[in-house]
Amino acid sequence: MSRPVAPTVKHRKVVMLGYPSVGKSSLALQFVKGDFPKDYEPTIENTWSKTFRLGNDEFELDVVDTAGQDEYSLIPQSFIFGIHGYIVVYSVACSRSFQIATGLHRTLVDKRGKCLMPIVLVGNKTDLPPQSHVVRAEDGKRLADSWGAAFIEASAKDPENSKQIFTKIIEEIDRVERSFSDEKKCSLM
């Protein structure tokens, strides 16, 4: 009798970027630990890890939870090399965070080049009262489409939302990797 082959664990590393206090850490902690932090504590930088199944594959995901960025923030080389994908977060209640998200994408393109880059743009804090929402979902979707990225609106208080974001980034990474392996090879004559 043959034994079933254990699935290969695929390692993925993603970086979360966004303006301060948009909920990057809350989304990461909700996904990794199933916990929503009650108090806001500014992040310097943390890396969270979680192993989980998606379909037939098992993934070990490292999530680099960064300090909040503004228009003057530099993105270090460690956020460029060895990174499989990016989750760019803004708050639906803060137009400034949406502007910063646009700038962060521009900086990533400047550093990585105009290549396929797995990104999920997240409009967080949808649990806030509707009258406080200043960034419309269609604006987020339009921005994500212009980047060739996925888009999700979420609340870090909802465990399913957090799971959906991290599942989507894994799917985006796989989609980009498949597109590279599917490309026709050049031949010299």
Short mmCIF file of N, CA and C in Angstrom, two decimals:
data_model
loop_
_atom_site.label_atom_id
_atom_site.label_comp_id
_atom_site.label_asym_id
_atom_site.label_seq_id
_atom_site.Cartn_x
_atom_site.Cartn_y
_atom_site.Cartn_z
N MET A 1 0.83 -1.18 0.00
CA MET A 1 0.00 0.00 0.00
C MET A 1 0.88 1.25 0.00
N SER A 2 0.52 2.18 -0.84
CA SER A 2 1.29 3.43 -0.86
C SER A 2 0.68 4.43 0.11
N ARG A 3 1.55 5.21 0.70
CA ARG A 3 1.10 6.24 1.64
C ARG A 3 0.75 7.50 0.88
N PRO A 4 -0.24 8.23 1.38
CA PRO A 4 -0.53 9.51 0.73
C PRO A 4 0.66 10.46 0.93
N VAL A 5 0.95 11.21 -0.10
CA VAL A 5 2.06 12.14 -0.05
C VAL A 5 1.60 13.41 0.67
N ALA A 6 2.38 13.81 1.66
CA ALA A 6 2.04 15.05 2.39
C ALA A 6 2.25 16.24 1.46
N PRO A 7 1.37 17.21 1.55
CA PRO A 7 1.53 18.37 0.67
C PRO A 7 2.82 19.13 1.01
N THR A 8 3.42 19.69 -0.02
CA THR A 8 4.59 20.53 0.18
C THR A 8 4.12 21.85 0.78
N VAL A 9 4.84 22.31 1.78
CA VAL A 9 4.48 23.59 2.38
C VAL A 9 5.15 24.68 1.56
N LYS A 10 4.33 25.61 1.08
CA LYS A 10 4.84 26.73 0.28
C LYS A 10 5.04 27.92 1.20
N HIS A 11 6.22 28.48 1.18
CA HIS A 11 6.51 29.64 2.02
C HIS A 11 6.22 30.92 1.24
N ARG A 12 5.49 31.84 1.85
CA ARG A 12 5.19 33.13 1.24
C ARG A 12 5.44 34.22 2.27
N LYS A 13 5.95 35.35 1.80
CA LYS A 13 6.21 36.49 2.68
C LYS A 13 5.54 37.71 2.08
N VAL A 14 4.68 38.36 2.87
CA VAL A 14 3.97 39.54 2.41
C VAL A 14 4.24 40.70 3.37
N VAL A 15 4.16 41.91 2.83
CA VAL A 15 4.35 43.12 3.62
C VAL A 15 3.05 43.90 3.61
N MET A 16 2.68 44.39 4.80
CA MET A 16 1.50 45.25 4.94
C MET A 16 1.99 46.69 5.02
N LEU A 17 1.44 47.53 4.15
CA LEU A 17 1.82 48.94 4.10
C LEU A 17 0.58 49.80 4.25
N GLY A 18 0.76 51.01 4.78
CA GLY A 18 -0.35 51.95 4.88
C GLY A 18 -0.05 53.03 5.90
N TYR A 19 -0.87 54.06 5.85
CA TYR A 19 -0.80 55.21 6.76
C TYR A 19 -0.96 54.73 8.21
N PRO A 20 -0.42 55.47 9.20
CA PRO A 20 -0.59 55.06 10.59
C PRO A 20 -2.08 54.94 10.98
N SER A 21 -2.37 53.98 11.80
CA SER A 21 -3.68 53.72 12.42
C SER A 21 -4.79 53.36 11.44
N VAL A 22 -4.45 52.76 10.30
CA VAL A 22 -5.49 52.30 9.38
C VAL A 22 -5.95 50.87 9.69
N GLY A 23 -5.22 50.19 10.60
CA GLY A 23 -5.65 48.85 11.00
C GLY A 23 -4.81 47.71 10.46
N LYS A 24 -3.59 47.99 10.03
CA LYS A 24 -2.72 46.93 9.50
C LYS A 24 -2.50 45.83 10.55
N SER A 25 -2.09 46.25 11.75
CA SER A 25 -1.83 45.27 12.83
C SER A 25 -3.09 44.54 13.22
N SER A 26 -4.20 45.24 13.28
CA SER A 26 -5.47 44.60 13.66
C SER A 26 -5.86 43.53 12.65
N LEU A 27 -5.69 43.80 11.37
CA LEU A 27 -5.99 42.80 10.34
C LEU A 27 -5.07 41.59 10.48
N ALA A 28 -3.77 41.84 10.68
CA ALA A 28 -2.80 40.75 10.81
C ALA A 28 -3.08 39.91 12.05
N LEU A 29 -3.31 40.56 13.19
CA LEU A 29 -3.57 39.82 14.43
C LEU A 29 -4.88 39.04 14.36
N GLN A 30 -5.88 39.59 13.71
CA GLN A 30 -7.16 38.89 13.57
C GLN A 30 -6.94 37.61 12.77
N PHE A 31 -6.12 37.69 11.71
CA PHE A 31 -5.86 36.52 10.88
C PHE A 31 -4.98 35.50 11.59
N VAL A 32 -3.87 35.96 12.17
CA VAL A 32 -2.88 35.05 12.75
C VAL A 32 -3.34 34.47 14.08
N LYS A 33 -3.92 35.31 14.94
CA LYS A 33 -4.26 34.87 16.30
C LYS A 33 -5.75 34.83 16.59
N GLY A 34 -6.58 35.32 15.65
CA GLY A 34 -8.02 35.35 15.90
C GLY A 34 -8.37 36.33 17.00
N ASP A 35 -7.62 37.43 17.05
CA ASP A 35 -7.78 38.39 18.13
C ASP A 35 -7.84 39.80 17.56
N PHE A 36 -8.79 40.60 18.04
CA PHE A 36 -8.86 42.01 17.67
C PHE A 36 -8.37 42.83 18.85
N PRO A 37 -7.24 43.56 18.67
CA PRO A 37 -6.71 44.35 19.79
C PRO A 37 -7.67 45.46 20.20
N LYS A 38 -7.84 45.63 21.49
CA LYS A 38 -8.77 46.65 22.00
C LYS A 38 -8.15 48.05 22.01
N ASP A 39 -6.83 48.11 22.23
CA ASP A 39 -6.14 49.39 22.32
C ASP A 39 -5.21 49.58 21.13
N TYR A 40 -5.08 50.83 20.71
CA TYR A 40 -4.16 51.14 19.62
C TYR A 40 -2.76 51.34 20.17
N GLU A 41 -1.82 50.56 19.64
CA GLU A 41 -0.42 50.73 19.97
C GLU A 41 0.33 50.83 18.65
N PRO A 42 1.00 51.97 18.41
CA PRO A 42 1.73 52.11 17.15
C PRO A 42 2.75 50.98 16.97
N THR A 43 2.82 50.46 15.77
CA THR A 43 3.74 49.37 15.45
C THR A 43 5.06 49.94 14.98
N ILE A 44 6.14 49.32 15.42
CA ILE A 44 7.44 49.65 14.86
C ILE A 44 7.66 48.70 13.69
N GLU A 45 7.68 47.42 13.95
CA GLU A 45 7.65 46.39 12.92
C GLU A 45 7.55 45.05 13.61
N ASN A 46 6.65 44.22 13.13
CA ASN A 46 6.48 42.86 13.63
C ASN A 46 6.38 41.93 12.44
N THR A 47 6.78 40.68 12.64
CA THR A 47 6.53 39.66 11.64
C THR A 47 5.73 38.56 12.32
N TRP A 48 4.57 38.27 11.74
CA TRP A 48 3.69 37.24 12.25
C TRP A 48 3.72 36.08 11.27
N SER A 49 3.61 34.85 11.78
CA SER A 49 3.62 33.67 10.91
C SER A 49 2.40 32.81 11.20
N LYS A 50 1.89 32.23 10.13
CA LYS A 50 0.76 31.32 10.27
C LYS A 50 0.84 30.29 9.15
N THR A 51 0.61 29.03 9.50
CA THR A 51 0.53 27.97 8.50
C THR A 51 -0.95 27.62 8.34
N PHE A 52 -1.39 27.55 7.09
CA PHE A 52 -2.79 27.25 6.84
C PHE A 52 -2.95 26.57 5.48
N ARG A 53 -4.09 25.91 5.31
CA ARG A 53 -4.41 25.22 4.06
C ARG A 53 -5.29 26.11 3.19
N LEU A 54 -5.01 26.06 1.91
CA LEU A 54 -5.85 26.72 0.93
C LEU A 54 -5.99 25.74 -0.23
N GLY A 55 -7.18 25.19 -0.39
CA GLY A 55 -7.36 24.14 -1.39
C GLY A 55 -6.54 22.92 -0.98
N ASN A 56 -5.72 22.41 -1.93
CA ASN A 56 -4.88 21.25 -1.65
C ASN A 56 -3.50 21.63 -1.16
N ASP A 57 -3.23 22.92 -1.07
CA ASP A 57 -1.90 23.38 -0.71
C ASP A 57 -1.84 23.86 0.73
N GLU A 58 -0.65 23.72 1.30
CA GLU A 58 -0.41 24.24 2.64
C GLU A 58 0.59 25.38 2.52
N PHE A 59 0.31 26.48 3.21
CA PHE A 59 1.15 27.67 3.12
C PHE A 59 1.66 28.05 4.49
N GLU A 60 2.94 28.42 4.53
CA GLU A 60 3.50 29.07 5.70
C GLU A 60 3.65 30.53 5.30
N LEU A 61 2.83 31.36 5.91
CA LEU A 61 2.78 32.77 5.54
C LEU A 61 3.45 33.62 6.61
N ASP A 62 4.45 34.40 6.20
CA ASP A 62 5.06 35.40 7.07
C ASP A 62 4.48 36.75 6.68
N VAL A 63 3.91 37.44 7.67
CA VAL A 63 3.29 38.74 7.44
C VAL A 63 4.15 39.79 8.14
N VAL A 64 4.76 40.69 7.35
CA VAL A 64 5.54 41.77 7.92
C VAL A 64 4.59 42.94 8.13
N ASP A 65 4.35 43.24 9.40
CA ASP A 65 3.45 44.31 9.82
C ASP A 65 4.32 45.53 10.08
N THR A 66 4.20 46.54 9.23
CA THR A 66 5.10 47.68 9.26
C THR A 66 4.55 48.84 10.09
N ALA A 67 5.45 49.74 10.44
CA ALA A 67 5.03 51.01 11.03
C ALA A 67 4.26 51.77 9.96
N GLY A 68 3.38 52.65 10.36
CA GLY A 68 2.63 53.44 9.39
C GLY A 68 3.54 54.32 8.56
N GLN A 69 3.18 54.48 7.30
CA GLN A 69 3.97 55.30 6.38
C GLN A 69 3.23 56.58 6.06
N ASP A 70 4.00 57.61 5.74
CA ASP A 70 3.42 58.83 5.19
C ASP A 70 4.17 59.14 3.90
N GLU A 71 3.95 60.32 3.34
CA GLU A 71 4.55 60.63 2.04
C GLU A 71 6.07 60.76 2.11
N TYR A 72 6.63 60.88 3.32
CA TYR A 72 8.07 61.03 3.46
C TYR A 72 8.76 59.73 3.87
N SER A 73 7.99 58.68 4.06
CA SER A 73 8.56 57.41 4.48
C SER A 73 9.35 56.77 3.36
N LEU A 74 10.45 56.19 3.74
CA LEU A 74 11.24 55.41 2.80
C LEU A 74 10.84 53.95 2.95
N ILE A 75 10.76 53.25 1.85
CA ILE A 75 10.48 51.82 1.92
C ILE A 75 11.84 51.12 1.85
N PRO A 76 12.23 50.43 2.94
CA PRO A 76 13.55 49.80 2.95
C PRO A 76 13.66 48.65 1.96
N GLN A 77 14.89 48.34 1.59
CA GLN A 77 15.14 47.24 0.65
C GLN A 77 14.58 45.92 1.16
N SER A 78 14.53 45.76 2.49
CA SER A 78 14.01 44.51 3.06
C SER A 78 12.52 44.33 2.76
N PHE A 79 11.83 45.40 2.35
CA PHE A 79 10.43 45.31 1.96
C PHE A 79 10.28 45.09 0.46
N ILE A 80 11.41 44.97 -0.24
CA ILE A 80 11.38 44.79 -1.69
C ILE A 80 11.87 43.38 -2.06
N PHE A 81 13.06 43.03 -1.60
CA PHE A 81 13.67 41.75 -1.98
C PHE A 81 13.17 40.62 -1.09
N GLY A 82 12.84 39.49 -1.71
CA GLY A 82 12.36 38.33 -0.97
C GLY A 82 10.91 38.44 -0.55
N ILE A 83 10.21 39.42 -1.08
CA ILE A 83 8.80 39.62 -0.75
C ILE A 83 7.95 39.10 -1.91
N HIS A 84 6.94 38.31 -1.57
CA HIS A 84 6.08 37.73 -2.60
C HIS A 84 4.89 38.61 -2.95
N GLY A 85 4.42 39.44 -2.00
CA GLY A 85 3.24 40.25 -2.28
C GLY A 85 3.06 41.34 -1.24
N TYR A 86 2.10 42.23 -1.52
CA TYR A 86 1.86 43.39 -0.67
C TYR A 86 0.37 43.54 -0.38
N ILE A 87 0.07 43.94 0.85
CA ILE A 87 -1.28 44.32 1.24
C ILE A 87 -1.19 45.79 1.60
N VAL A 88 -1.83 46.63 0.80
CA VAL A 88 -1.81 48.08 1.02
C VAL A 88 -3.16 48.44 1.64
N VAL A 89 -3.11 49.03 2.84
CA VAL A 89 -4.33 49.28 3.62
C VAL A 89 -4.56 50.78 3.76
N TYR A 90 -5.83 51.18 3.61
CA TYR A 90 -6.25 52.54 3.94
C TYR A 90 -7.52 52.44 4.77
N SER A 91 -7.89 53.51 5.42
CA SER A 91 -9.13 53.55 6.18
C SER A 91 -10.20 54.22 5.33
N VAL A 92 -11.39 53.62 5.29
CA VAL A 92 -12.49 54.21 4.52
C VAL A 92 -12.93 55.54 5.13
N ALA A 93 -12.48 55.82 6.37
CA ALA A 93 -12.85 57.05 7.06
C ALA A 93 -11.75 58.11 7.01
N CYS A 94 -10.73 57.90 6.15
CA CYS A 94 -9.60 58.83 6.11
C CYS A 94 -9.09 59.00 4.68
N SER A 95 -9.44 60.11 4.06
CA SER A 95 -9.02 60.34 2.66
C SER A 95 -7.49 60.45 2.56
N ARG A 96 -6.85 60.95 3.61
CA ARG A 96 -5.39 61.06 3.60
C ARG A 96 -4.74 59.68 3.46
N SER A 97 -5.30 58.69 4.14
CA SER A 97 -4.74 57.33 4.07
C SER A 97 -4.89 56.76 2.66
N PHE A 98 -5.94 57.16 1.96
CA PHE A 98 -6.16 56.72 0.57
C PHE A 98 -5.11 57.36 -0.34
N GLN A 99 -4.82 58.65 -0.13
CA GLN A 99 -3.77 59.33 -0.90
C GLN A 99 -2.41 58.68 -0.65
N ILE A 100 -2.13 58.34 0.60
CA ILE A 100 -0.86 57.70 0.95
C ILE A 100 -0.75 56.33 0.26
N ALA A 101 -1.85 55.60 0.18
CA ALA A 101 -1.84 54.30 -0.50
C ALA A 101 -1.38 54.46 -1.95
N THR A 102 -1.86 55.51 -2.61
CA THR A 102 -1.45 55.78 -3.99
C THR A 102 0.06 56.04 -4.07
N GLY A 103 0.57 56.83 -3.14
CA GLY A 103 2.00 57.12 -3.09
C GLY A 103 2.84 55.89 -2.80
N LEU A 104 2.35 55.03 -1.92
CA LEU A 104 3.08 53.80 -1.60
C LEU A 104 3.20 52.91 -2.83
N HIS A 105 2.12 52.81 -3.59
CA HIS A 105 2.18 52.01 -4.81
C HIS A 105 3.21 52.59 -5.78
N ARG A 106 3.20 53.90 -5.94
CA ARG A 106 4.17 54.55 -6.83
C ARG A 106 5.60 54.25 -6.38
N THR A 107 5.86 54.29 -5.07
CA THR A 107 7.18 53.97 -4.53
C THR A 107 7.55 52.52 -4.80
N LEU A 108 6.61 51.60 -4.63
CA LEU A 108 6.88 50.19 -4.94
C LEU A 108 7.25 50.00 -6.40
N VAL A 109 6.52 50.66 -7.29
CA VAL A 109 6.81 50.56 -8.72
C VAL A 109 8.21 51.13 -9.01
N ASP A 110 8.53 52.27 -8.38
CA ASP A 110 9.87 52.86 -8.56
C ASP A 110 10.97 51.91 -8.12
N LYS A 111 10.75 51.20 -7.02
CA LYS A 111 11.79 50.31 -6.47
C LYS A 111 11.82 48.95 -7.15
N ARG A 112 10.67 48.41 -7.50
CA ARG A 112 10.60 47.06 -8.07
C ARG A 112 10.58 47.06 -9.58
N GLY A 113 10.23 48.19 -10.18
CA GLY A 113 10.08 48.23 -11.62
C GLY A 113 8.64 47.93 -12.01
N LYS A 114 8.33 48.18 -13.26
CA LYS A 114 6.96 47.94 -13.74
C LYS A 114 6.82 46.48 -14.10
N CYS A 115 6.62 45.67 -13.09
CA CYS A 115 6.43 44.25 -13.31
C CYS A 115 5.13 43.83 -12.64
N LEU A 116 4.70 42.62 -12.91
CA LEU A 116 3.52 42.12 -12.22
C LEU A 116 3.86 42.02 -10.74
N MET A 117 3.06 42.63 -9.92
CA MET A 117 3.33 42.68 -8.49
C MET A 117 2.04 42.30 -7.76
N PRO A 118 2.04 41.17 -7.05
CA PRO A 118 0.82 40.78 -6.32
C PRO A 118 0.50 41.79 -5.22
N ILE A 119 -0.66 42.43 -5.36
CA ILE A 119 -1.10 43.43 -4.38
C ILE A 119 -2.59 43.25 -4.11
N VAL A 120 -2.95 43.40 -2.84
CA VAL A 120 -4.35 43.51 -2.47
C VAL A 120 -4.49 44.88 -1.80
N LEU A 121 -5.37 45.71 -2.35
CA LEU A 121 -5.69 47.00 -1.76
C LEU A 121 -6.89 46.79 -0.84
N VAL A 122 -6.75 47.22 0.42
CA VAL A 122 -7.79 46.99 1.42
C VAL A 122 -8.31 48.31 1.96
N GLY A 123 -9.61 48.52 1.82
CA GLY A 123 -10.30 49.63 2.46
C GLY A 123 -10.81 49.12 3.80
N ASN A 124 -10.13 49.45 4.88
CA ASN A 124 -10.45 48.92 6.20
C ASN A 124 -11.38 49.87 6.98
N LYS A 125 -11.90 49.37 8.05
CA LYS A 125 -12.77 50.09 9.01
C LYS A 125 -14.19 50.31 8.47
N THR A 126 -14.68 49.33 7.71
CA THR A 126 -16.06 49.44 7.20
C THR A 126 -17.09 49.32 8.32
N ASP A 127 -16.65 48.92 9.52
CA ASP A 127 -17.57 48.81 10.65
C ASP A 127 -17.92 50.18 11.23
N LEU A 128 -17.19 51.22 10.85
CA LEU A 128 -17.50 52.56 11.34
C LEU A 128 -18.84 53.03 10.76
N PRO A 129 -19.53 53.96 11.44
CA PRO A 129 -20.82 54.43 10.94
C PRO A 129 -20.71 54.94 9.50
N PRO A 130 -21.70 54.65 8.67
CA PRO A 130 -21.66 55.04 7.25
C PRO A 130 -21.36 56.53 7.03
N GLN A 131 -21.85 57.39 7.91
CA GLN A 131 -21.61 58.82 7.71
C GLN A 131 -20.13 59.20 7.86
N SER A 132 -19.32 58.32 8.46
CA SER A 132 -17.88 58.61 8.60
C SER A 132 -17.07 58.11 7.40
N HIS A 133 -17.70 57.37 6.50
CA HIS A 133 -16.99 56.85 5.32
C HIS A 133 -16.78 57.99 4.33
N VAL A 134 -15.51 58.30 4.05
CA VAL A 134 -15.20 59.37 3.10
C VAL A 134 -14.58 58.84 1.81
N VAL A 135 -14.12 57.59 1.82
CA VAL A 135 -13.58 56.97 0.60
C VAL A 135 -14.58 55.91 0.16
N ARG A 136 -15.13 56.11 -1.02
CA ARG A 136 -16.16 55.20 -1.53
C ARG A 136 -15.52 53.91 -2.05
N ALA A 137 -16.26 52.82 -1.95
CA ALA A 137 -15.78 51.51 -2.43
C ALA A 137 -15.40 51.58 -3.90
N GLU A 138 -16.20 52.31 -4.70
CA GLU A 138 -15.89 52.37 -6.14
C GLU A 138 -14.57 53.09 -6.41
N ASP A 139 -14.19 54.04 -5.52
CA ASP A 139 -12.89 54.70 -5.68
C ASP A 139 -11.75 53.74 -5.37
N GLY A 140 -11.92 52.93 -4.34
CA GLY A 140 -10.93 51.91 -4.01
C GLY A 140 -10.80 50.90 -5.12
N LYS A 141 -11.93 50.46 -5.65
CA LYS A 141 -11.92 49.47 -6.74
C LYS A 141 -11.25 50.05 -7.98
N ARG A 142 -11.56 51.29 -8.30
CA ARG A 142 -10.96 51.94 -9.47
C ARG A 142 -9.44 52.04 -9.32
N LEU A 143 -8.97 52.41 -8.11
CA LEU A 143 -7.54 52.52 -7.86
C LEU A 143 -6.87 51.15 -8.00
N ALA A 144 -7.46 50.13 -7.38
CA ALA A 144 -6.91 48.77 -7.46
C ALA A 144 -6.85 48.31 -8.92
N ASP A 145 -7.91 48.57 -9.69
CA ASP A 145 -7.92 48.18 -11.10
C ASP A 145 -6.79 48.87 -11.86
N SER A 146 -6.53 50.14 -11.54
CA SER A 146 -5.46 50.86 -12.24
C SER A 146 -4.08 50.27 -11.92
N TRP A 147 -3.97 49.61 -10.79
CA TRP A 147 -2.71 48.94 -10.42
C TRP A 147 -2.65 47.50 -10.94
N GLY A 148 -3.76 46.94 -11.37
CA GLY A 148 -3.82 45.52 -11.70
C GLY A 148 -3.86 44.69 -10.42
N ALA A 149 -4.45 45.27 -9.36
CA ALA A 149 -4.48 44.63 -8.04
C ALA A 149 -5.89 44.18 -7.69
N ALA A 150 -5.98 43.34 -6.67
CA ALA A 150 -7.27 42.93 -6.11
C ALA A 150 -7.72 44.00 -5.12
N PHE A 151 -9.02 44.05 -4.86
CA PHE A 151 -9.57 45.04 -3.93
C PHE A 151 -10.56 44.37 -2.99
N ILE A 152 -10.47 44.72 -1.70
CA ILE A 152 -11.40 44.22 -0.70
C ILE A 152 -11.69 45.34 0.29
N GLU A 153 -12.95 45.52 0.64
CA GLU A 153 -13.30 46.37 1.77
C GLU A 153 -13.49 45.43 2.96
N ALA A 154 -13.06 45.90 4.16
CA ALA A 154 -13.06 45.00 5.30
C ALA A 154 -13.21 45.74 6.62
N SER A 155 -13.44 44.95 7.64
CA SER A 155 -13.35 45.40 9.02
C SER A 155 -12.46 44.40 9.75
N ALA A 156 -11.42 44.90 10.39
CA ALA A 156 -10.51 44.02 11.14
C ALA A 156 -11.23 43.32 12.29
N LYS A 157 -12.41 43.81 12.65
CA LYS A 157 -13.18 43.16 13.72
C LYS A 157 -13.81 41.85 13.24
N ASP A 158 -13.87 41.65 11.94
CA ASP A 158 -14.52 40.48 11.35
C ASP A 158 -13.46 39.45 10.94
N PRO A 159 -13.38 38.31 11.65
CA PRO A 159 -12.37 37.31 11.32
C PRO A 159 -12.45 36.83 9.87
N GLU A 160 -13.65 36.73 9.31
CA GLU A 160 -13.80 36.28 7.92
C GLU A 160 -13.18 37.29 6.95
N ASN A 161 -13.34 38.59 7.23
CA ASN A 161 -12.72 39.61 6.38
C ASN A 161 -11.22 39.46 6.35
N SER A 162 -10.61 39.28 7.52
CA SER A 162 -9.15 39.14 7.59
C SER A 162 -8.70 37.90 6.83
N LYS A 163 -9.40 36.80 7.02
CA LYS A 163 -9.06 35.56 6.31
C LYS A 163 -9.16 35.78 4.80
N GLN A 164 -10.19 36.48 4.37
CA GLN A 164 -10.40 36.75 2.94
C GLN A 164 -9.22 37.54 2.35
N ILE A 165 -8.71 38.51 3.09
CA ILE A 165 -7.59 39.33 2.61
C ILE A 165 -6.35 38.47 2.40
N PHE A 166 -6.02 37.64 3.38
CA PHE A 166 -4.80 36.85 3.29
C PHE A 166 -4.95 35.70 2.30
N THR A 167 -6.17 35.18 2.15
CA THR A 167 -6.42 34.18 1.10
C THR A 167 -6.24 34.84 -0.27
N LYS A 168 -6.75 36.05 -0.42
CA LYS A 168 -6.66 36.76 -1.71
C LYS A 168 -5.21 37.06 -2.07
N ILE A 169 -4.36 37.44 -1.11
CA ILE A 169 -2.97 37.73 -1.46
C ILE A 169 -2.25 36.44 -1.90
N ILE A 170 -2.56 35.32 -1.27
CA ILE A 170 -1.97 34.04 -1.70
C ILE A 170 -2.42 33.73 -3.13
N GLU A 171 -3.70 33.92 -3.42
CA GLU A 171 -4.21 33.69 -4.79
C GLU A 171 -3.54 34.62 -5.79
N GLU A 172 -3.33 35.88 -5.41
CA GLU A 172 -2.68 36.84 -6.31
C GLU A 172 -1.22 36.45 -6.56
N ILE A 173 -0.52 36.00 -5.53
CA ILE A 173 0.87 35.55 -5.69
C ILE A 173 0.91 34.37 -6.65
N ASP A 174 0.03 33.39 -6.45
CA ASP A 174 -0.01 32.23 -7.35
C ASP A 174 -0.36 32.64 -8.78
N ARG A 175 -1.29 33.59 -8.93
CA ARG A 175 -1.68 34.04 -10.27
C ARG A 175 -0.49 34.66 -10.99
N VAL A 176 0.27 35.50 -10.29
CA VAL A 176 1.43 36.14 -10.91
C VAL A 176 2.52 35.10 -11.22
N GLU A 177 2.75 34.18 -10.28
CA GLU A 177 3.76 33.14 -10.53
C GLU A 177 3.38 32.28 -11.73
N ARG A 178 2.10 31.93 -11.84
CA ARG A 178 1.64 31.14 -12.99
C ARG A 178 1.82 31.91 -14.30
N SER A 179 1.59 33.22 -14.27
CA SER A 179 1.71 34.01 -15.50
C SER A 179 3.16 34.02 -15.98
N PHE A 180 4.11 33.98 -15.04
CA PHE A 180 5.52 33.93 -15.45
C PHE A 180 5.85 32.56 -16.04
N SER A 181 5.32 31.48 -15.46
CA SER A 181 5.64 30.15 -15.96
C SER A 181 4.90 29.85 -17.26
N ASP A 182 3.79 30.56 -17.51
CA ASP A 182 3.03 30.34 -18.74
C ASP A 182 3.56 31.13 -19.93
N GLU A 183 4.43 32.13 -19.65
CA GLU A 183 4.93 32.96 -20.75
C GLU A 183 5.75 32.12 -21.71
N LYS A 184 5.63 32.48 -22.96
CA LYS A 184 6.43 31.80 -23.97
C LYS A 184 7.88 32.23 -23.82
N LYS A 185 8.78 31.28 -24.01
CA LYS A 185 10.19 31.56 -23.90
C LYS A 185 10.70 32.16 -25.21
N CYS A 186 11.62 33.07 -25.09
CA CYS A 186 12.24 33.65 -26.29
C CYS A 186 13.31 32.72 -26.81
N SER A 187 13.49 32.71 -28.10
CA SER A 187 14.58 31.91 -28.64
C SER A 187 15.40 32.80 -29.58
N LEU A 188 16.69 32.60 -29.49
CA LEU A 188 17.60 33.37 -30.35
C LEU A 188 17.85 32.59 -31.62
N MET A 189 17.94 33.30 -32.73
CA MET A 189 18.18 32.63 -34.01
C MET A 189 19.59 32.91 -34.46
#
